[in-house]
């Protein structure tokens, strides 16, 4: 993605005194807030850095670098008192407020001192502010140079030019500003040793590659495109055999209907297949997903969720496709949905999804979102999966010889999961006819009421079986807690911080159930039974997951479910949850 | 002008070269209306696959939704079948062939299934040149939903209710040629000899082979005034050439005069021989093929035969540079990179 428009850098640091942190070695999280546009609209980049390792978005900005004429005023007006603003001198940002600390820098002028090339000047202005900010926050110059050299690896000219810009900024700040009035600073820590930085989509792509995906199909859409793009790059590197031939096929389809159709066709024929999309694509895939459910064809579908009905806000984040995934397609359908919260889980859950798809012979959804998929996150390195693939109940020629025949849609094992054969199996009894119309155990056309109902009941049993095989929740019981949080996906990062705030500021211990899959495991009811109230926190308007939970649990527990919802398109933050919860609990007392 | 291939040891009369009888290529009983053109085509598919000697287990049958799309249940019982959703057979077929390139796929669709709801996927299947026999049973109407006009209904054709179609017909053959399809033919359910020869030739072709087969709907579109009725088709059919097919396992021994016929060697070593009629048609000439189709649409002629063939173009699977073995059944060690690979990837992210 290219950003030709000026960027506003927003930094938020812990107050000086409460201890600080440092580039490279302290936990940071960066979030790119960009419009659905290529060049002419403003973008923001927020960086959060603090010694405690909180990485959720934080609403409040402590340190603003204002470079963008269109938004400088609004950005400055939105700050709390006593915050710091570094800005392009000509924007005259200091005219708007008297209660902030301002540092004007003539970026454009300084940049023209370095290069006559006007296009380059724009880029160098960015590096000049990095230098100035580095000085004000006391970031070790050696670390900054190291990062710069790494970024422009092998491009000596770019390194020299950018280093000059960095020094120019640093020098200007040193000569003109008193950094002691800045209430933040960075300090060296050792919290990032051995960590990797990766975005969720690349992590998921790696999970798919190590899961042995062979057919991947997709149609470009933000925020999911980078998943299959990353996959393509990795596959070209690691999945070419010694004869130079690919052990995979990645196909850019003509639309999402075709993408999921190809994935299902490939899954039916025995390949580990997948597709990746976002909400609008899920809408288009519906009819096919119903075929996958009813005719029992495996594939894996990633939904990297963005915002909105319709086109909505394509470059913002939300968790609003839950119902469209769980109930994807018409008629009585329901699907298995897996929900990673971290990049590490993107890797692991992507890996697990292929086993589940083949075991359950059905489309498996993986719910990620823009925040997780497109932003960079720090993580421990991923662990190599040692487990043998589970290719599910596929009958071989030998088994067919022994059995003589098989029933495609029979329930031999009592778990609702039938046996299948793959086309190309050299046995006269292997073939069967797959159809999305009514069928009996033998895969023959049937409109008989008893055949239809028996088959639907078996599909239901299969779904029940899945409860024991999907990723288990992560549960933290807090001592003395009377209430609990339930959250999933990226909401996790704000929840853990909010729990800390609630414990410290309100002396309110709250237990936490981090859901990792639909259908729910039996742990859910056990958890709700333990607490007076369970707050389901999610990033959508209608409390979709809370609704699903209410449908699934026994009636006497339904009254314990509460709902906290965040849905403005920005990632949810801890303070929001804390405030909502405190207000709601006040209401409970009255 | 003759090629010699050793024939295999002669099989018993009622068996093909693989030892199968024609009954082995049959399917379930048809539930279509008696006399439906689709059933006639089913019989020709059975015959062609039997005579060519196709291993049933290697075949994947595909279809969308419609009366026509039901027919894969009526042939090749020993082959896997996949009857998908309306208009989306191309993507399913593409996925199947990506998963297992050793399969032989035959898809049956209708004019509604292909030329309306499925048009988007259809053009991309052709563009990609997915190895597949794609057969449209073209009756000019939606049979299964009771007789509405389809997009291939001829301009001026009259529906049973008396309504006249005022929209131009989509010529699927012309479209296919434009989109890069390298085996394009038009035939008629009532011309078994031609259809069987073309189907066998398609089995020898690598890439998509498109069949636009006029297949009268006796229930909704077989009346006077319909241009897709048996009578109209019989009265108006004009052969581009007489077709004979010589499979790779048989000797070509009939000599013919230079200029009298066109002989095309197919991908698998079989030959298709097109004996010229007074039309003097050359199906290897793309421009001529398109001109001919355009002219015959204007003059309402019903030309049948192999309209265009080009045996030199690669199919999609070749372009993807995939391994020869089916992707579907590659073992874990061939599709899972090593622990060292993961370590290397992780190191680059630090
Ligand atoms: C999404 C969807 N829309 C509509 C239908 C209803 N429908 C079933 S078959 C058909 C038309 C079939 O026409 P054609 O492909 O020409 O097949 P024929 O019956 O004529 O052989 C339609 C519209 C459907 N099955 N699915
Ligand atoms: S309605 Fe028409 S197309 Fe359908 S089975 Fe009857 S004759 Fe054939
Ligand atoms: Mg039709």
PDB file of C-alpha atoms in Angstrom, chain A residues 48-218:
ATOM      1  CA  UNK A  48       1.474   3.096  21.374  1.00  0.00           C
ATOM      2  CA  UNK A  49       4.486   2.511  23.603  1.00  0.00           C
ATOM      3  CA  UNK A  50       4.512   1.835  27.307  1.00  0.00           C
ATOM      4  CA  UNK A  51       6.531  -0.209  29.694  1.00  0.00           C
ATOM      5  CA  UNK A  52       3.595  -2.366  30.754  1.00  0.00           C
ATOM      6  CA  UNK A  53       3.104  -3.821  27.320  1.00  0.00           C
ATOM      7  CA  UNK A  54      -0.471  -2.696  26.663  1.00  0.00           C
ATOM      8  CA  UNK A  55      -0.997  -2.817  22.944  1.00  0.00           C
ATOM      9  CA  UNK A  56      -4.669  -2.106  22.382  1.00  0.00           C
ATOM     10  CA  UNK A  57      -5.567   1.197  20.784  1.00  0.00           C
ATOM     11  CA  UNK A  58      -5.695   4.107  23.193  1.00  0.00           C
ATOM     12  CA  UNK A  59      -8.082   6.936  22.370  1.00  0.00           C
ATOM     13  CA  UNK A  60      -6.125   9.708  24.042  1.00  0.00           C
ATOM     14  CA  UNK A  61      -3.142  11.113  22.172  1.00  0.00           C
ATOM     15  CA  UNK A  62      -0.165  12.294  24.207  1.00  0.00           C
ATOM     16  CA  UNK A  63       2.213  13.343  21.508  1.00  0.00           C
ATOM     17  CA  UNK A  64       0.990  14.548  18.158  1.00  0.00           C
ATOM     18  CA  UNK A  65       3.050  15.088  15.024  1.00  0.00           C
ATOM     19  CA  UNK A  66       0.824  17.221  12.833  1.00  0.00           C
ATOM     20  CA  UNK A  67       1.844  17.214   9.176  1.00  0.00           C
ATOM     21  CA  UNK A  68      -1.518  17.270   7.515  1.00  0.00           C
ATOM     22  CA  UNK A  69      -3.097  20.633   6.584  1.00  0.00           C
ATOM     23  CA  UNK A  70      -6.615  19.149   6.309  1.00  0.00           C
ATOM     24  CA  UNK A  71      -6.702  17.644   9.763  1.00  0.00           C
ATOM     25  CA  UNK A  72      -4.194  19.639  11.846  1.00  0.00           C
ATOM     26  CA  UNK A  73      -6.860  21.782  13.429  1.00  0.00           C
ATOM     27  CA  UNK A  74      -9.157  18.910  14.364  1.00  0.00           C
ATOM     28  CA  UNK A  75      -6.274  16.797  15.596  1.00  0.00           C
ATOM     29  CA  UNK A  76      -5.000  19.596  17.822  1.00  0.00           C
ATOM     30  CA  UNK A  77      -8.473  20.424  19.122  1.00  0.00           C
ATOM     31  CA  UNK A  78      -9.002  16.790  20.093  1.00  0.00           C
ATOM     32  CA  UNK A  79      -6.073  16.622  22.513  1.00  0.00           C
ATOM     33  CA  UNK A  80      -6.332  16.604  26.292  1.00  0.00           C
ATOM     34  CA  UNK A  81      -4.639  19.589  28.018  1.00  0.00           C
ATOM     35  CA  UNK A  82      -0.871  19.610  28.496  1.00  0.00           C
ATOM     36  CA  UNK A  83      -0.099  17.280  25.577  1.00  0.00           C
ATOM     37  CA  UNK A  84       2.724  17.833  23.115  1.00  0.00           C
ATOM     38  CA  UNK A  85       2.442  18.845  19.478  1.00  0.00           C
ATOM     39  CA  UNK A  86       5.249  18.834  16.938  1.00  0.00           C
ATOM     40  CA  UNK A  87       4.003  20.447  13.754  1.00  0.00           C
ATOM     41  CA  UNK A  88       4.919  21.859  10.395  1.00  0.00           C
ATOM     42  CA  UNK A  89       5.551  25.519  11.149  1.00  0.00           C
ATOM     43  CA  UNK A  90       3.405  26.810   8.310  1.00  0.00           C
ATOM     44  CA  UNK A  91       0.318  25.055   9.706  1.00  0.00           C
ATOM     45  CA  UNK A  92       0.359  27.472  12.660  1.00  0.00           C
ATOM     46  CA  UNK A  93      -1.082  24.791  14.912  1.00  0.00           C
ATOM     47  CA  UNK A  94      -0.362  26.873  17.984  1.00  0.00           C
ATOM     48  CA  UNK A  95      -3.159  29.316  17.129  1.00  0.00           C
ATOM     49  CA  UNK A  96      -5.812  26.797  18.209  1.00  0.00           C
ATOM     50  CA  UNK A  97      -4.901  26.115  21.823  1.00  0.00           C
ATOM     51  CA  UNK A  98      -3.060  27.730  24.718  1.00  0.00           C
ATOM     52  CA  UNK A  99      -2.918  24.694  26.992  1.00  0.00           C
ATOM     53  CA  UNK A 100      -0.561  22.519  24.943  1.00  0.00           C
ATOM     54  CA  UNK A 101       3.190  22.363  24.438  1.00  0.00           C
ATOM     55  CA  UNK A 102       4.025  23.285  20.851  1.00  0.00           C
ATOM     56  CA  UNK A 103       7.169  22.621  18.866  1.00  0.00           C
ATOM     57  CA  UNK A 104       7.041  24.197  15.406  1.00  0.00           C
ATOM     58  CA  UNK A 105       9.477  22.780  12.836  1.00  0.00           C
ATOM     59  CA  UNK A 106       9.976  24.157   9.307  1.00  0.00           C
ATOM     60  CA  UNK A 107       9.999  20.673   7.763  1.00  0.00           C
ATOM     61  CA  UNK A 108       9.575  21.760   4.172  1.00  0.00           C
ATOM     62  CA  UNK A 109      12.272  24.362   4.457  1.00  0.00           C
ATOM     63  CA  UNK A 110      14.682  21.953   6.118  1.00  0.00           C
ATOM     64  CA  UNK A 111      13.953  19.333   3.478  1.00  0.00           C
ATOM     65  CA  UNK A 112      14.740  21.728   0.621  1.00  0.00           C
ATOM     66  CA  UNK A 113      18.123  22.236   2.230  1.00  0.00           C
ATOM     67  CA  UNK A 114      18.787  18.517   1.686  1.00  0.00           C
ATOM     68  CA  UNK A 115      17.450  17.894  -1.817  1.00  0.00           C
ATOM     69  CA  UNK A 116      16.157  19.942  -4.737  1.00  0.00           C
ATOM     70  CA  UNK A 117      13.831  17.040  -5.735  1.00  0.00           C
ATOM     71  CA  UNK A 118      10.349  18.087  -4.612  1.00  0.00           C
ATOM     72  CA  UNK A 119       9.006  14.547  -4.553  1.00  0.00           C
ATOM     73  CA  UNK A 120      11.830  13.371  -2.332  1.00  0.00           C
ATOM     74  CA  UNK A 121      11.453  16.416  -0.117  1.00  0.00           C
ATOM     75  CA  UNK A 122       8.036  15.236   0.996  1.00  0.00           C
ATOM     76  CA  UNK A 123       9.420  11.883   2.043  1.00  0.00           C
ATOM     77  CA  UNK A 124      12.428  13.411   3.757  1.00  0.00           C
ATOM     78  CA  UNK A 125      10.189  15.710   5.789  1.00  0.00           C
ATOM     79  CA  UNK A 126       8.880  12.549   7.434  1.00  0.00           C
ATOM     80  CA  UNK A 127      12.375  11.464   8.359  1.00  0.00           C
ATOM     81  CA  UNK A 128      13.159  14.946   9.680  1.00  0.00           C
ATOM     82  CA  UNK A 129      10.277  14.713  12.119  1.00  0.00           C
ATOM     83  CA  UNK A 130      11.488  11.308  13.208  1.00  0.00           C
ATOM     84  CA  UNK A 131      14.789  12.975  14.080  1.00  0.00           C
ATOM     85  CA  UNK A 132      13.100  15.811  15.940  1.00  0.00           C
ATOM     86  CA  UNK A 133      10.781  13.476  17.841  1.00  0.00           C
ATOM     87  CA  UNK A 134      13.731  11.221  18.617  1.00  0.00           C
ATOM     88  CA  UNK A 135      15.488  14.100  20.242  1.00  0.00           C
ATOM     89  CA  UNK A 136      12.464  15.226  22.260  1.00  0.00           C
ATOM     90  CA  UNK A 137      11.723  11.710  23.517  1.00  0.00           C
ATOM     91  CA  UNK A 138      15.374  10.854  24.101  1.00  0.00           C
ATOM     92  CA  UNK A 139      15.441   7.922  21.761  1.00  0.00           C
ATOM     93  CA  UNK A 140      18.960   6.563  21.395  1.00  0.00           C
ATOM     94  CA  UNK A 141      20.317   7.911  18.034  1.00  0.00           C
ATOM     95  CA  UNK A 142      22.216   4.666  17.469  1.00  0.00           C
ATOM     96  CA  UNK A 143      18.977   2.679  17.630  1.00  0.00           C
ATOM     97  CA  UNK A 144      17.331   5.018  15.148  1.00  0.00           C
ATOM     98  CA  UNK A 145      20.197   4.681  12.729  1.00  0.00           C
ATOM     99  CA  UNK A 146      20.095   0.921  13.124  1.00  0.00           C
ATOM    100  CA  UNK A 147      16.386   0.858  12.297  1.00  0.00           C
ATOM    101  CA  UNK A 148      16.908   3.142   9.337  1.00  0.00           C
ATOM    102  CA  UNK A 149      19.733   1.052   7.904  1.00  0.00           C
ATOM    103  CA  UNK A 150      17.632  -2.085   8.299  1.00  0.00           C
ATOM    104  CA  UNK A 151      14.647  -0.469   6.585  1.00  0.00           C
ATOM    105  CA  UNK A 152      16.640   0.679   3.558  1.00  0.00           C
ATOM    106  CA  UNK A 153      18.861  -2.375   3.523  1.00  0.00           C
ATOM    107  CA  UNK A 154      21.136  -2.453   0.505  1.00  0.00           C
ATOM    108  CA  UNK A 155      20.121   0.986  -0.762  1.00  0.00           C
ATOM    109  CA  UNK A 156      23.174   3.008   0.173  1.00  0.00           C
ATOM    110  CA  UNK A 157      21.931   6.244  -1.387  1.00  0.00           C
ATOM    111  CA  UNK A 158      18.631   6.081   0.465  1.00  0.00           C
ATOM    112  CA  UNK A 159      20.410   5.360   3.739  1.00  0.00           C
ATOM    113  CA  UNK A 160      22.672   8.405   3.352  1.00  0.00           C
ATOM    114  CA  UNK A 161      19.855  10.703   2.356  1.00  0.00           C
ATOM    115  CA  UNK A 162      17.559   9.592   5.151  1.00  0.00           C
ATOM    116  CA  UNK A 163      20.326   9.715   7.689  1.00  0.00           C
ATOM    117  CA  UNK A 164      20.996  13.310   6.707  1.00  0.00           C
ATOM    118  CA  UNK A 165      17.293  14.037   7.215  1.00  0.00           C
ATOM    119  CA  UNK A 166      17.299  12.298  10.582  1.00  0.00           C
ATOM    120  CA  UNK A 167      20.300  14.330  11.725  1.00  0.00           C
ATOM    121  CA  UNK A 168      18.782  17.533  10.399  1.00  0.00           C
ATOM    122  CA  UNK A 169      15.673  16.996  12.483  1.00  0.00           C
ATOM    123  CA  UNK A 170      17.626  16.027  15.544  1.00  0.00           C
ATOM    124  CA  UNK A 171      19.946  18.997  15.201  1.00  0.00           C
ATOM    125  CA  UNK A 172      17.109  21.434  14.670  1.00  0.00           C
ATOM    126  CA  UNK A 173      15.334  20.176  17.779  1.00  0.00           C
ATOM    127  CA  UNK A 174      18.503  20.277  19.859  1.00  0.00           C
ATOM    128  CA  UNK A 175      19.242  23.850  18.865  1.00  0.00           C
ATOM    129  CA  UNK A 176      15.732  25.237  19.176  1.00  0.00           C
ATOM    130  CA  UNK A 177      13.806  23.239  21.783  1.00  0.00           C
ATOM    131  CA  UNK A 178      14.014  22.624  25.480  1.00  0.00           C
ATOM    132  CA  UNK A 179      13.262  18.945  25.740  1.00  0.00           C
ATOM    133  CA  UNK A 180      13.009  19.021  29.525  1.00  0.00           C
ATOM    134  CA  UNK A 181       9.487  20.408  29.217  1.00  0.00           C
ATOM    135  CA  UNK A 182       8.366  17.241  27.401  1.00  0.00           C
ATOM    136  CA  UNK A 183       6.763  15.014  30.018  1.00  0.00           C
ATOM    137  CA  UNK A 184       7.566  11.781  28.174  1.00  0.00           C
ATOM    138  CA  UNK A 185      10.713   9.949  27.384  1.00  0.00           C
ATOM    139  CA  UNK A 186      11.909   6.622  26.134  1.00  0.00           C
ATOM    140  CA  UNK A 187      14.106   4.396  28.192  1.00  0.00           C
ATOM    141  CA  UNK A 188      15.880   1.219  27.288  1.00  0.00           C
ATOM    142  CA  UNK A 189      14.119  -1.993  28.295  1.00  0.00           C
ATOM    143  CA  UNK A 190      14.594  -5.595  27.398  1.00  0.00           C
ATOM    144  CA  UNK A 191      11.027  -6.583  26.640  1.00  0.00           C
ATOM    145  CA  UNK A 192      11.303  -7.398  22.952  1.00  0.00           C
ATOM    146  CA  UNK A 193      14.142  -9.870  22.885  1.00  0.00           C
ATOM    147  CA  UNK A 194      13.504 -12.776  20.550  1.00  0.00           C
ATOM    148  CA  UNK A 195      10.199 -11.344  19.349  1.00  0.00           C
ATOM    149  CA  UNK A 196       8.994 -11.102  15.797  1.00  0.00           C
ATOM    150  CA  UNK A 197       6.842  -8.429  14.181  1.00  0.00           C
ATOM    151  CA  UNK A 198       4.238  -9.555  11.724  1.00  0.00           C
ATOM    152  CA  UNK A 199       0.709  -8.709  10.570  1.00  0.00           C
ATOM    153  CA  UNK A 200      -2.147 -11.146  11.094  1.00  0.00           C
ATOM    154  CA  UNK A 201      -2.708 -11.785   7.415  1.00  0.00           C
ATOM    155  CA  UNK A 202       0.895 -12.849   6.858  1.00  0.00           C
ATOM    156  CA  UNK A 203       0.690 -14.972   9.986  1.00  0.00           C
ATOM    157  CA  UNK A 204      -2.466 -16.657   8.716  1.00  0.00           C
ATOM    158  CA  UNK A 205      -0.823 -17.181   5.322  1.00  0.00           C
ATOM    159  CA  UNK A 206       2.046 -18.947   7.054  1.00  0.00           C
ATOM    160  CA  UNK A 207      -0.431 -21.092   8.969  1.00  0.00           C
ATOM    161  CA  UNK A 208      -2.052 -22.085   5.685  1.00  0.00           C
ATOM    162  CA  UNK A 209       1.263 -22.874   4.056  1.00  0.00           C
ATOM    163  CA  UNK A 210       2.408 -25.068   6.922  1.00  0.00           C
ATOM    164  CA  UNK A 211      -1.009 -26.717   6.949  1.00  0.00           C
ATOM    165  CA  UNK A 212      -0.226 -27.852   3.432  1.00  0.00           C
ATOM    166  CA  UNK A 213      -2.831 -25.803   1.603  1.00  0.00           C
ATOM    167  CA  UNK A 214      -2.727 -26.733  -2.073  1.00  0.00           C
ATOM    168  CA  UNK A 215      -5.484 -24.660  -3.666  1.00  0.00           C
ATOM    169  CA  UNK A 216      -6.029 -21.040  -2.649  1.00  0.00           C
ATOM    170  CA  UNK A 217      -8.449 -18.785  -4.475  1.00  0.00           C
ATOM    171  CA  UNK A 218      -9.284 -15.165  -3.847  1.00  0.00           C
TER     172      UNK A 218
END
